[in-house]
Amino acid sequence: MGAFSLSIDPDGLGVLTFDLPGEKVNKFSRGALVELADVVSRLQGERGIQVLLLASGKPDVFIAGADVKEFLNARPGEVESSVREVQAIFQRFADLPYPTVAAINGACLGGGTELALACDYRLMSDSKKAQIGFPEVRLGIFPAWGGCTRLPRVVGLQAALDLILTGKSLDARRAQKIGLVDEAVPEPIFSKFARQFALRKRGSPKPESDRSASSLATFVLEGNPFGRRLVFAKARQKVMSTTGGHYPAPLEALTVIEKGYGKPIGEGLDAEARHIGRIFGGEVQRNLIALFFATEDVKKETGVSNPNVKPRTVSRVGVLGAGLMGGGIAQLVADRGIPARMKDIDAKALAHGFGAAAAIWKEAMRKKRLTRRELSAKMGLLSGTLDYSGFSRCEVTIEAVVEKLSIKRAVLKEWEAAVPRDAIFASNTSTLPIAQIAAEAAYPARVVGMHFFNPVHRLPLVEVIRSERTSDETVATIFALARTLGKTPVVVADRPGFLVNRILAPYLSEAVRLLQEGCSIETVDEAMTDFGMPVGPIALLDDVGLDTAVKAGEILHAAFPDRMEAAGQESLVEAGRLGRKAGKGFYEYVNGKRGRPSKEAYAALRVRPSEKTPLTENEIVTRLTCPMINEAAYCLSEGVVASPGKLDLALIFGIGFPPFRGGLLRYADTLGAPRIARDLADLAARLGARFTPAPRILELARTGETFYAASPAEEKTA
Ligand code: NAD
C-alpha cells in the first residue's frame, strides 16, 4: 500500500490523502518523497481536477516533517542535491494548474508546513493537537524545502523571521492572525468545511502567491530596502543576544531569507540549498539531533527493564506541603487535567499554594495561551485540606514538605494510615536518601523519589529515584506520571545528591572560591554564560537560595568529603543574604529582578575583587567544568545513572547545560580524556586533592576512548 491516495469526484474535487502505512504520523521519508514526485506527475496531467484538497489520513497529524532518522544517514556532501530534488517536487506542486487547498487537521511541522505553503490556500483545525511551525533550528538546520523563501511571501518578513528563527509553532487562531492560514476552523466541522471551501474555489484562478505587504505597517517597514535592512539587523541582534552566536542555523537562515526576499522564487530556493549544505553535519547540528533522539527514546521507555511491568493508572494526585514546590507541583498536575489535592499544616500556606497556581495560569491568560473558561476549569481541579481527607482516592501522593528527615518520616507514617496499601508515596526531596525516608515505612516498595526542579512549570527534568527496595511498578508509575506531566524523567540511584545536584555542587562551590581568589562576580558569571549556560553559577546560587545550597553542601560534604568542601557562602547566610527570595544575596534584587553585584556580599566574604582579573575566561571555564566532569565520571562508575546519554539529558533539562554542546559528557568527549586528566591533575597539584582525576577519566585517557564510546549502554546516536 502506498502513502498517497488520490480520489477524484465527478464534481471536479480531487482529494490527495497522505497516510504513511505502518506509522502513527505522516513524515517525509525518502520513500514517501519518491511517491509524492510520482503523484505530482499524475496530478499535472489530470484533466478531471478543478481544485485539489491535500488531506491527512492520520487523526491528529497532518505532516510532522522530514524523517529525522534519515538525517543520521545523510552524507553532508549529498545534502544540497537532495534538497534541490525535494524543492523541485514542491515547486511542481505549487505550479499545478488548478487551486490547491491544504486541510491541516493536526501537527504540521517543518516539511509539512513547506508543502502546505506550496498550496494556494491553507485551512486549519482549531483542535489542540493542530500546530503549525518550523522546528528546524532546534535540530541545528533551517527550512530548506522552500520554507525560508515562501513563508515571508505569505506572512511578511517579521512574522516569518519570528517563526523560523525561534522554532516555535502556532495554533490555528494565531496562525490565522498572521495570515499563515486562511481559516481557523472548529474541529467538529473541519472535514465538511474543507470540502465546501475547496468546492467554492473550483475553477477560479490561482491567487497571487505574494500576499505579504497587505498591512500598512508591514508595507512601510518591509516594502523598501532601508526598512528591510532594519528588520534584518534587529533580527540578527536578537538571535545573537538569545543564542550568544553559538547556534549557526538561525544565522544561516537569516542570510538565506535576506538573499531570497523580494527576488524571484528560484533565487531563494537556490540560497536555501547552498547554505543548508554548509551547516549540515556540523558539531552543533549533530549534538542537537542526538538530543532529539535522546528525548524521543525517553518516550519509548518505561523506567524499568522488565517489559512486563505496567504503570498504574493515575486519576488523582495528592500533594503534601503547599509551599514553593508543592504549590508548583499541584499546579502542573491540574494543568494536565488531573485533580490535585494539596495538604498543608498551615491554612496560609494552602492559600499561598492556590495563589501561586493561579498566578501561573493568569500569566498564560495574559499571553493569550489560556482562556478565562480554561483557567476556571483548571482551578476547579485543585483542592486543599488540612487533614488527609480525599487522600485515600489518590493513587500517587507527592510529598513536598520541609527538607527534614524526621518530618518526612512522620508525614509518611500519617499518610500510611490514611491510604490503601497500593498507594504510592513519591518524595520531592532534594538531598535525603529515599531509603532513609522509607526506613520505617510499612511498605517501602511503594516509596520513591520524584525530584522536580524549581520552577516546576519551566524546568523539564524529573529525577525518578529508586531505592533498593522500591518496586518496579512504583518506578514505572512515577516515570509514566512524569511523562503525562510533560516532563522528561531520568531514573537515578538513591545516592547522596542523586545526579544533578551532586554534579552541580562542586561547580557552585568552586565558583565561590574564585570570588575568594579575587575574581569579580560578573567575571565568573559572564565566563559561564559566554560558555552557554543560561545563568552564571553565582546568579544560580542566588536563585537556589544560599541557605538551601549550604544545607545541600553539608550533606554532600559528609558523603564525599574528599571532593565536596564547603566554599564559604555561609557568611552570606549569616548576614541574611539568602539570595533572590530575600531580595539580596551575591546580587541585589529590586522587585524580584536581579540588579548589580553587591558590595556587602564581597564584604561578607571578606574579599575585594582585583582590578585585573586573576584568571582568563578560559581558565575560569576549565576550573568550573573540570570538577563537574570529574563528578559525572564518578556518577557513571557508581551506576547513579544508566549512561552518558542519560546524564547529558538530565543536565541539559535540569540546569540548562548548553544543548549545542550536546551535554556535559559530549563536551568532555570533544575535549578528550587526556586533556581533562591533565587539567585536573594540574588543578589538583596547585589547588588541592579535590581535583584528583576520577579513575574512569584516567582509564579513558589511557585507552584513548570517549565516555560515549566506552559505555556499553550507549545508543547508536553516539
Ligand atoms: P517550602 O518551605 O516552601 O514548603 C514546605 C511546605 O511544607 C510549607 O508550606 C509547610 O507549611 C509545609 N509542611 C511542613 N510540615 C508539614 C506537614 N507535616 N504536613 C504538610 N505540610 C507540611 O519548601 P519547598 O522549597 O517547597 O521544598 C519542599 C521540598 O521540595 C523539600 O523537600 C525540598 O528539598 C524540595 N525541593 C525544593 C526545591 C527548591 O528549589 N526549593 C527544588 C527541588 C526540591
Short mmCIF file of C-alpha atoms and ligand atoms in Angstrom, two decimals, residues 321-326 343-346 349 400-403 407-408 411 428-430 451-452 454, ligand 1:
data_model
loop_
_atom_site.label_atom_id
_atom_site.label_comp_id
_atom_site.label_asym_id
_atom_site.label_seq_id
_atom_site.Cartn_x
_atom_site.Cartn_y
_atom_site.Cartn_z
CA GLY A 321 3.06 20.61 51.55
CA ALA A 322 1.71 23.59 49.62
CA GLY A 323 4.93 25.63 49.68
CA LEU A 324 7.13 26.73 46.80
CA MET A 325 7.46 23.24 45.31
CA GLY A 326 4.16 21.70 46.45
CA LYS A 343 -2.48 19.24 52.20
CA ASP A 344 -0.54 21.51 54.50
CA ILE A 345 -0.41 22.13 58.25
CA ASP A 346 -0.86 25.80 57.68
CA ALA A 349 0.40 28.04 53.08
CA ALA A 400 6.97 18.32 49.27
CA VAL A 401 7.15 19.24 52.96
CA VAL A 402 10.23 20.83 54.52
CA GLU A 403 13.59 19.14 53.97
CA ILE A 407 9.33 15.43 59.48
CA LYS A 408 9.27 13.46 56.23
CA VAL A 411 4.41 12.60 57.37
CA ASN A 428 10.35 15.53 46.12
CA THR A 429 13.36 15.64 48.44
CA SER A 430 16.47 17.29 47.01
CA HIS A 451 12.56 15.18 42.17
CA PHE A 452 11.22 18.22 40.31
CA ASN A 454 12.44 24.84 40.51
P1 NAD B 1 8.63 25.34 51.48
O1 NAD B 1 9.18 25.69 52.80
O2 NAD B 1 8.32 26.41 50.51
O3 NAD B 1 7.30 24.46 51.66
C1 NAD B 1 7.17 23.44 52.60
C2 NAD B 1 5.71 23.37 52.99
O4 NAD B 1 5.51 22.20 53.75
C3 NAD B 1 5.25 24.54 53.87
O5 NAD B 1 4.09 25.12 53.29
C4 NAD B 1 4.92 23.90 55.21
O6 NAD B 1 3.84 24.53 55.88
C5 NAD B 1 4.55 22.51 54.77
N1 NAD B 1 4.65 21.50 55.82
C6 NAD B 1 5.53 21.39 56.82
N2 NAD B 1 5.25 20.31 57.57
C7 NAD B 1 4.17 19.71 57.01
C8 NAD B 1 3.40 18.56 57.33
N3 NAD B 1 3.70 17.81 58.39
N4 NAD B 1 2.36 18.25 56.53
C9 NAD B 1 2.05 19.03 55.47
N5 NAD B 1 2.73 20.14 55.13
C10 NAD B 1 3.78 20.47 55.89
O7 NAD B 1 9.70 24.30 50.86
P2 NAD B 1 9.95 23.94 49.33
O8 NAD B 1 11.04 24.80 48.81
O9 NAD B 1 8.66 23.87 48.63
O10 NAD B 1 10.57 22.49 49.47
C11 NAD B 1 9.76 21.36 49.70
C12 NAD B 1 10.54 20.10 49.34
O11 NAD B 1 10.96 20.17 47.97
C13 NAD B 1 11.82 19.90 50.14
O12 NAD B 1 11.99 18.53 50.37
C14 NAD B 1 12.90 20.44 49.21
O13 NAD B 1 14.15 19.87 49.45
C15 NAD B 1 12.36 20.01 47.87
N6 NAD B 1 12.85 20.77 46.71
C16 NAD B 1 12.99 22.12 46.79
C17 NAD B 1 13.45 22.81 45.66
C18 NAD B 1 13.60 24.32 45.71
O14 NAD B 1 14.25 24.87 44.82
N7 NAD B 1 13.04 24.97 46.69
C19 NAD B 1 13.73 22.12 44.48
C20 NAD B 1 13.54 20.74 44.43
C21 NAD B 1 13.11 20.08 45.56
#
